[in-house]
């Protein structure tokens, strides 16, 4: 088992940015400029309405390897990705800190979460019109909405695609594409909203039991 198959392995140092949407530059599915912006506003409204989200995740890596685990989001500022055995990995975002723990090797590492692709979901005020984000694609088809994000000034560093169910509007899937074009797909299921989450889950320490 490749232990470096984290959901955000390919984007742990990649960040998302945006410049005002131009349909001439962005791929759409036959939707107008107004519809494009309405979709982005709707998605932001939904994401900003979330306080907590707990879900199971099913991950498919670029080589077809499958792993599962638990996804915890507590807004603003906190995210936890916990893999089921045999993958000995837990990753958290807590404010400006990303922590990565391999509990089999008892190795704990940290990096900054500022503008990280993963940390986009933890922002206090999510907007697809922020000056630091580039929206590359807005697509609406077959009951799904897809919004693809990348860096404004480093678009080659990777992309994050948020996939929503249209009705009811819910976050369904995340596709993470690295700088080489390899995509990891993460599907969410058994999603619960507004569940109280212990803040200790977002603080990783060595030799902790996960």
Rosetta silent file (secondary structure, phi, psi, omega in degrees, C-alpha in Angstrom):
SEQUENCE: XXXXXXXXXXXXXXXXXXXXXXXXXXXXXXXXXXXXXXXXXXXXXXXXXXXXXXXXXXXXXXXXXXXXXXXXXXXXXXXXXXXXXXXXXXXXXXXXXXXXXXXXXXXXXXXXXXXXXXXXXXXXXXXXXXXXXXXXXXXXXXXXXXXXXXXXXXXXXXXXXXXXXXXXXXXXXXXXXXXXXXXXXXXXXXXXXXXXXXXXXXXXXXXXXX
SCORE:     score description
SCORE:     0.000 S_00000001
   1 L     0.000  125.444  176.949    0.000    0.000    0.000 S_00000001
   2 L   -75.819  113.242 -173.297    1.409    3.358   -1.014 S_00000001
   3 L   -78.643   -4.552  178.586    1.149    5.381    2.157 S_00000001
   4 L  -103.672   51.671  178.557    1.424    8.676    0.296 S_00000001
   5 L  -113.263   35.206  176.886   -2.050    8.540   -1.236 S_00000001
   6 L   -56.014  147.413  174.368   -3.470   11.383    0.790 S_00000001
   7 L   -50.760  -41.627 -174.662   -6.459   13.188   -0.628 S_00000001
   8 L  -108.568   25.643  178.270   -4.353   16.316   -0.747 S_00000001
   9 H   -55.929  -45.025 -173.737   -0.969   14.732   -1.538 S_00000001
  10 H   -77.737  -11.943 -175.716   -0.801   16.475   -4.882 S_00000001
  11 H  -127.435   19.110 -176.852   -1.875   19.837   -3.537 S_00000001
  12 L   -61.542  -23.866  177.027   -0.299   20.041   -0.094 S_00000001
  13 L  -119.557   16.688 -178.493    1.717   23.003   -1.359 S_00000001
  14 L  -106.516  145.116 -173.848   -0.701   24.199   -4.038 S_00000001
  15 E  -133.998  155.455 -172.619   -3.035   27.117   -3.555 S_00000001
  16 L  -108.473  141.296 -177.325   -6.104   28.504   -5.286 S_00000001
  17 E  -143.677  161.660 -175.467   -6.627   31.980   -6.658 S_00000001
  18 L  -144.774  141.951  167.708   -9.131   33.750   -8.819 S_00000001
  19 L  -118.510  151.281 -172.553   -9.477   36.667  -11.193 S_00000001
  20 L   -45.295  137.376 -172.030  -12.952   37.858  -12.233 S_00000001
  21 L   -62.732  128.795  173.508  -14.673   35.257  -14.375 S_00000001
  22 L  -122.628  116.168 -177.311  -14.369   35.666  -18.116 S_00000001
  23 L   -64.701  -21.482  176.967  -16.389   33.188  -20.127 S_00000001
  24 L   -68.349  -26.512 -177.131  -13.994   33.674  -23.006 S_00000001
  25 L  -101.221  -15.618 -174.348  -11.254   32.191  -20.840 S_00000001
  26 L  -113.118  142.109  178.652  -13.298   29.629  -18.905 S_00000001
  27 E   -75.316  133.766  175.551  -14.912   26.449  -20.117 S_00000001
  28 E  -134.969  169.703 -178.973  -18.686   26.332  -19.709 S_00000001
  29 L  -109.387   59.736  177.520  -21.455   24.014  -20.789 S_00000001
  30 L    71.201   24.056  179.619  -23.488   26.426  -22.885 S_00000001
  31 L  -103.546  154.132 -176.014  -24.355   28.685  -19.960 S_00000001
  32 L   -81.190  169.440  177.416  -24.386   32.452  -20.054 S_00000001
  33 H   -57.548  -44.530 -179.615  -22.149   34.850  -18.143 S_00000001
  34 H   -64.110  -44.264  178.363  -25.019   35.622  -15.752 S_00000001
  35 H   -63.185  -39.232  177.242  -25.775   31.931  -15.191 S_00000001
  36 H   -56.646  -50.860 -179.662  -22.076   31.308  -14.639 S_00000001
  37 H   -67.776  -35.770  177.688  -21.895   33.915  -11.889 S_00000001
  38 H   -62.501  -39.996  178.094  -25.192   32.769  -10.376 S_00000001
  39 H   -63.684  -43.935  179.619  -23.793   29.250  -10.041 S_00000001
  40 H   -63.562  -40.028  178.405  -20.650   30.548   -8.336 S_00000001
  41 H   -66.965  -39.593  179.358  -22.716   32.649   -5.936 S_00000001
  42 H   -64.405  -42.840  179.414  -24.981   29.685   -5.189 S_00000001
  43 H   -64.717  -42.071  179.070  -22.012   27.434   -4.461 S_00000001
  44 H   -64.723  -41.080  178.774  -20.418   30.046   -2.197 S_00000001
  45 H   -60.633  -42.961  178.817  -23.705   30.561   -0.341 S_00000001
  46 H   -63.440  -49.710 -177.549  -23.956   26.821    0.258 S_00000001
  47 H   -63.519  -38.460  179.148  -20.355   26.449    1.435 S_00000001
  48 H   -70.720  -19.732  179.091  -20.613   29.477    3.723 S_00000001
  49 H   -79.190  -15.447 -178.383  -23.763   28.011    5.271 S_00000001
  50 L   -75.244  132.208  169.636  -21.848   24.965    6.475 S_00000001
  51 L   -99.692  -54.403  173.921  -20.752   24.910   10.087 S_00000001
  52 E  -135.619  152.718  176.096  -19.673   21.277   10.235 S_00000001
  53 E  -143.444  127.271  176.498  -19.676   18.411    7.769 S_00000001
  54 E  -125.172  129.450 -176.916  -18.843   14.796    8.558 S_00000001
  55 E  -150.920  158.793  166.653  -18.757   12.195    5.797 S_00000001
  56 E   -82.926  148.008  174.546  -17.238    8.946    4.659 S_00000001
  57 E  -126.008  150.535  177.474  -14.931    9.283    1.688 S_00000001
  58 E  -124.542  116.496 -173.778  -13.968    6.933   -1.128 S_00000001
  59 E  -111.574  135.038  173.895  -10.742    7.843   -2.884 S_00000001
  60 E  -119.348  117.871 -178.024   -9.456    6.651   -6.243 S_00000001
  61 L   -82.067  169.430 -178.652   -5.829    7.542   -6.953 S_00000001
  62 L   -57.517  -28.738  179.897   -4.385    8.119  -10.445 S_00000001
  63 L   -91.694    8.812  177.754   -3.150    4.513  -10.597 S_00000001
  64 L    89.010   -1.034  179.121   -6.582    3.156   -9.639 S_00000001
  65 L   -68.227  137.299 -175.285   -5.680    2.420   -6.031 S_00000001
  66 E  -111.735  138.025  173.621   -8.684    2.712   -3.724 S_00000001
  67 E  -144.760  160.672 -177.200   -8.778    3.890   -0.121 S_00000001
  68 E  -135.531  165.703  178.609  -11.476    4.995    2.280 S_00000001
  69 E   176.359 -157.758 -175.800  -11.793    7.030    5.414 S_00000001
  70 E  -121.800  139.404 -177.600  -13.500    9.842    7.276 S_00000001
  71 E  -117.435  122.548  179.154  -13.787   13.509    6.283 S_00000001
  72 E  -121.990  126.561  175.277  -14.357   16.169    8.973 S_00000001
  73 E  -126.104  126.944  175.683  -14.926   19.849    8.188 S_00000001
  74 E  -129.991  109.406 -174.708  -15.502   22.466   10.883 S_00000001
  75 L   -98.665  143.177   -2.684  -15.808   25.992    9.549 S_00000001
  76 L   -87.468  155.406  163.106  -14.045   28.247    9.758 S_00000001
  77 L    97.271   -9.136 -171.453  -10.529   26.962    9.901 S_00000001
  78 E  -131.838  138.346  177.829  -10.587   23.217   10.505 S_00000001
  79 E  -148.846  141.527  177.063  -10.388   20.089    8.367 S_00000001
  80 E  -136.981  130.253  175.210   -9.445   16.481    9.130 S_00000001
  81 E  -117.374  115.430 -176.891   -8.789   13.643    6.688 S_00000001
  82 E  -122.826  117.762 -178.896   -8.491   10.262    8.397 S_00000001
  83 E   -84.405  145.485  172.724   -7.775    7.133    6.354 S_00000001
  84 L   -75.639  151.952  173.528   -9.039    3.702    7.283 S_00000001
  85 L   -55.949  146.217   14.591   -6.463    0.926    7.840 S_00000001
  86 L   -92.071   10.098 -179.938   -4.209   -0.213    6.323 S_00000001
  87 L   -82.503  114.916 -172.770   -3.347    3.394    5.391 S_00000001
  88 L   -90.941   49.471 -170.679   -1.710    4.874    8.544 S_00000001
  89 E  -124.072  136.151  169.232   -2.314    8.503    7.665 S_00000001
  90 E  -132.144  136.674  176.228   -4.163   11.408    9.294 S_00000001
  91 E  -130.317  138.434  177.394   -4.054   14.983    7.993 S_00000001
  92 E  -131.918  154.182  164.569   -5.509   18.096    9.589 S_00000001
  93 E  -119.512  128.283  178.984   -5.836   21.782    8.893 S_00000001
  94 E  -137.468   98.584 -175.432   -6.173   23.942   11.981 S_00000001
  95 L    67.456 -119.476 -177.704   -6.082   27.636   11.254 S_00000001
  96 L   -95.008    6.792 -173.481   -2.826   28.356    9.447 S_00000001
  97 E  -114.495  128.651  169.107   -1.276   24.953   10.184 S_00000001
  98 E  -102.019  129.701  177.763   -1.379   21.753    8.133 S_00000001
  99 E  -121.467  140.388 -176.908   -0.345   18.641   10.067 S_00000001
 100 E  -131.399  122.714 -175.851    0.420   15.242    8.570 S_00000001
 101 E  -127.588  125.814  170.320    0.857   12.167   10.755 S_00000001
 102 E  -101.644  102.382 -172.858    1.989    8.659    9.840 S_00000001
 103 L   -78.914  -11.908  173.809    1.084    6.770   13.001 S_00000001
 104 L   -74.911  -41.441  178.043    2.803    3.583   11.841 S_00000001
 105 L   -92.032   -7.802 -175.327    6.155    5.364   11.598 S_00000001
 106 L    55.140   47.353  178.648    5.216    7.879   14.314 S_00000001
 107 E  -112.986  123.996 -179.464    6.232   10.729   12.015 S_00000001
 108 E  -119.918  128.251  179.008    4.541   14.106   12.395 S_00000001
 109 E  -132.677  158.515 -177.307    5.183   17.001   10.020 S_00000001
 110 E  -134.095  153.807  171.993    3.740   20.483    9.591 S_00000001
 111 E  -152.046  172.679 -178.613    3.421   23.098    6.879 S_00000001
 112 E   -81.336  145.273  179.839    1.538   26.329    6.356 S_00000001
 113 L   -99.000    0.883 -176.209   -2.107   26.260    5.300 S_00000001
 114 L   -58.210  121.266  176.023   -2.163   29.760    3.868 S_00000001
 115 L    62.215   14.905  177.735   -3.998   29.672    0.545 S_00000001
 116 E   -64.451  146.518  178.522   -3.740   25.878    0.320 S_00000001
 117 L   -55.206  -44.198  179.023   -6.229   24.274   -2.053 S_00000001
 118 H   -62.428  -37.766 -175.439   -7.564   22.175    0.783 S_00000001
 119 H   -72.731   -9.291  176.399   -7.905   25.189    3.056 S_00000001
 120 H   -55.109  -40.361 -178.675  -10.259   26.879    0.590 S_00000001
 121 H   -69.456  -18.150 -177.539  -13.115   24.952    2.191 S_00000001
 122 H   -96.783   -1.654 -178.976  -12.118   26.215    5.642 S_00000001
 123 L   -59.384  145.557  178.825  -12.120   29.921    4.775 S_00000001
 124 L   -64.808  -43.340  178.279  -14.314   32.092    6.945 S_00000001
 125 L  -125.366  101.771 -178.944  -15.802   33.823    3.918 S_00000001
 126 L   -84.241  127.799  175.861  -15.721   31.701    0.778 S_00000001
 127 L  -144.026  132.211  175.859  -16.013   33.592   -2.491 S_00000001
 128 L   -81.582   -0.533  178.459  -15.245   32.460   -6.009 S_00000001
 129 L  -106.421   10.527  176.891  -14.757   36.130   -6.881 S_00000001
 130 L   -63.469  148.814 -176.346  -11.827   36.652   -4.496 S_00000001
 131 L   -69.514  -12.076 -176.990   -8.818   38.284   -6.100 S_00000001
 132 L  -101.963   14.304 -177.662   -6.613   35.319   -5.172 S_00000001
 133 L  -127.394  145.073  170.387   -8.567   32.622   -7.055 S_00000001
 134 E  -118.401  122.582  174.257   -8.906   31.650  -10.687 S_00000001
 135 E   -91.794  116.035 -176.742  -12.010   29.757  -11.769 S_00000001
 136 E   -90.577  -25.195 -176.443  -11.065   27.726  -14.835 S_00000001
 137 E  -154.660  140.473  167.877  -14.378   26.009  -15.474 S_00000001
 138 E  -129.164  123.346 -176.412  -18.046   26.126  -14.518 S_00000001
 139 E  -134.659  137.422  176.573  -20.144   23.244  -15.818 S_00000001
 140 E  -131.936  112.307 -179.435  -23.756   22.266  -15.223 S_00000001
 141 E  -163.022  148.298  174.781  -24.947   18.966  -16.662 S_00000001
 142 L    53.189   39.154  176.682  -26.695   15.721  -15.710 S_00000001
 143 L    76.708    8.724 -179.044  -27.785   17.069  -12.328 S_00000001
 144 E  -123.682  150.385  173.906  -24.250   18.018  -11.317 S_00000001
 145 E  -119.784  130.178  179.742  -22.362   21.296  -11.021 S_00000001
 146 E  -120.149  131.029  176.710  -18.578   21.363  -11.435 S_00000001
 147 E  -127.486  118.333 -177.832  -16.339   24.275  -10.502 S_00000001
 148 E  -103.612  128.061 -176.832  -12.637   23.989  -11.280 S_00000001
 149 E  -117.844  153.354  174.156  -10.180   26.181   -9.365 S_00000001
 150 E  -155.529 -179.348  176.297   -6.484   26.867   -9.675 S_00000001
 151 L   -71.471  147.165  175.288   -3.885   29.468   -8.763 S_00000001
 152 L   -75.194  -37.809 -175.683   -4.182   32.853  -10.396 S_00000001
 153 L  -108.571   -3.082  178.826   -0.449   33.261  -10.714 S_00000001
 154 L  -143.103   60.102 -174.048    0.622   29.590  -10.690 S_00000001
 155 H   -65.267  -16.194 -179.047   -2.031   27.735  -12.635 S_00000001
 156 H   -83.958   -4.478 -176.525    0.387   24.908  -13.450 S_00000001
 157 H   -78.113  -14.426 -179.391    0.711   23.889   -9.796 S_00000001
 158 E   140.938  169.374 -176.675   -2.540   21.936   -9.761 S_00000001
 159 E  -137.643  152.462  173.229   -6.309   22.196   -9.764 S_00000001
 160 E  -124.419  124.496  176.266   -9.222   21.505   -7.449 S_00000001
 161 E  -111.274  120.148  175.778  -12.635   20.658   -8.896 S_00000001
 162 E   -93.631  128.730 -178.101  -15.622   20.881   -6.557 S_00000001
 163 E  -119.136  125.022 -176.360  -18.561   18.759   -7.693 S_00000001
 164 E  -118.160  146.881  162.532  -22.038   19.411   -6.302 S_00000001
 165 E   -71.463  138.766 -179.360  -25.413   17.766   -6.648 S_00000001
 166 L   -73.366  -47.743  179.525  -27.714   20.356   -8.196 S_00000001
 167 L  -137.087  120.283  -11.894  -30.870   19.379   -6.262 S_00000001
 168 L   -70.026  153.302 -174.683  -30.558   19.313   -3.353 S_00000001
 169 L   -73.444  108.549 -179.221  -27.403   21.391   -3.561 S_00000001
 170 E  -144.247  150.617  175.905  -24.735   19.423   -1.702 S_00000001
 171 E   -72.624  124.004 -173.488  -21.007   18.801   -2.007 S_00000001
 172 E  -111.131  -36.169 -169.407  -20.610   15.386   -3.613 S_00000001
 173 E  -159.085  153.461  172.391  -17.036   14.994   -4.799 S_00000001
 174 E  -128.143  131.202  172.276  -13.606   16.594   -5.079 S_00000001
 175 E  -110.899  125.518 -178.491  -11.178   15.996   -7.930 S_00000001
 176 E  -114.997  120.516 -178.025   -7.578   16.997   -7.226 S_00000001
 177 E  -113.598  128.585 -178.130   -5.219   17.292  -10.194 S_00000001
 178 E   -85.570 -178.859 -175.494   -1.488   17.679   -9.709 S_00000001
 179 L   -64.072  -21.035 -179.477    0.983   19.651  -11.823 S_00000001
 180 L   -95.299    3.628  177.776    1.532   16.635  -14.072 S_00000001
 181 L    88.546    8.948  177.246   -2.165   16.180  -14.793 S_00000001
 182 L   -82.734  131.141 -175.106   -2.744   13.195  -12.483 S_00000001
 183 E  -113.466  130.069  171.635   -6.184   13.286  -10.872 S_00000001
 184 E  -105.778  127.658 -178.050   -7.254   11.861   -7.522 S_00000001
 185 E  -106.499  133.822 -178.103  -11.028   11.586   -7.073 S_00000001
 186 E  -127.386  111.793 -179.755  -12.658   11.783   -3.648 S_00000001
 187 E  -101.187  137.817  179.714  -16.359   10.977   -3.310 S_00000001
 188 E  -103.103  142.807  177.682  -18.318   11.836   -0.151 S_00000001
 189 E  -148.062  168.082 -178.828  -21.168    9.739    1.236 S_00000001
 190 E    49.919   46.151 -173.991  -23.222    9.344    4.422 S_00000001
 191 E   -79.407  133.145  175.540  -22.838   13.082    4.898 S_00000001
 192 E  -122.006  136.961 -177.843  -24.024   14.717    8.114 S_00000001
 193 E  -113.261  144.458  175.093  -24.302   18.474    8.607 S_00000001
 194 L    76.397    9.689  178.701  -24.209   20.474   11.829 S_00000001
 195 L   -72.968  136.845  177.809  -22.803   17.606   13.886 S_00000001
 196 L   -69.441  129.556 -179.712  -20.761   18.673   16.896 S_00000001
 197 L  -118.498  128.809  178.166  -17.085   17.814   16.348 S_00000001
 198 L   -62.860  125.598 -178.180  -14.562   17.660   19.179 S_00000001
 199 H   -61.932  -20.685  179.349  -11.929   20.348   18.523 S_00000001
 200 H   -66.019  -21.002  179.296   -9.252   17.890   19.684 S_00000001
 201 H   -64.240  -20.921 -175.914   -9.698   15.998   16.417 S_00000001
 202 H   -98.454   10.271  177.049   -7.926   18.827   14.615 S_00000001
 203 L  -120.158  114.776 -178.448   -4.796   18.684   16.798 S_00000001
 204 L   -98.257  137.157  175.764   -2.350   15.894   15.952 S_00000001
 205 L  -133.270  153.532  179.476    0.248   14.594   18.387 S_00000001
 206 L   -69.369  147.894  179.097    2.772   11.782   18.120 S_00000001
 207 L    66.364   15.757  174.802    1.888    8.392   19.590 S_00000001
 208 L   -78.476  154.869  179.017   -1.794    9.296   19.612 S_00000001
 209 L   -93.934  120.214  179.797   -4.270    6.523   18.890 S_00000001
 210 L  -118.274    0.000    0.000   -6.199    7.078   15.674 S_00000001
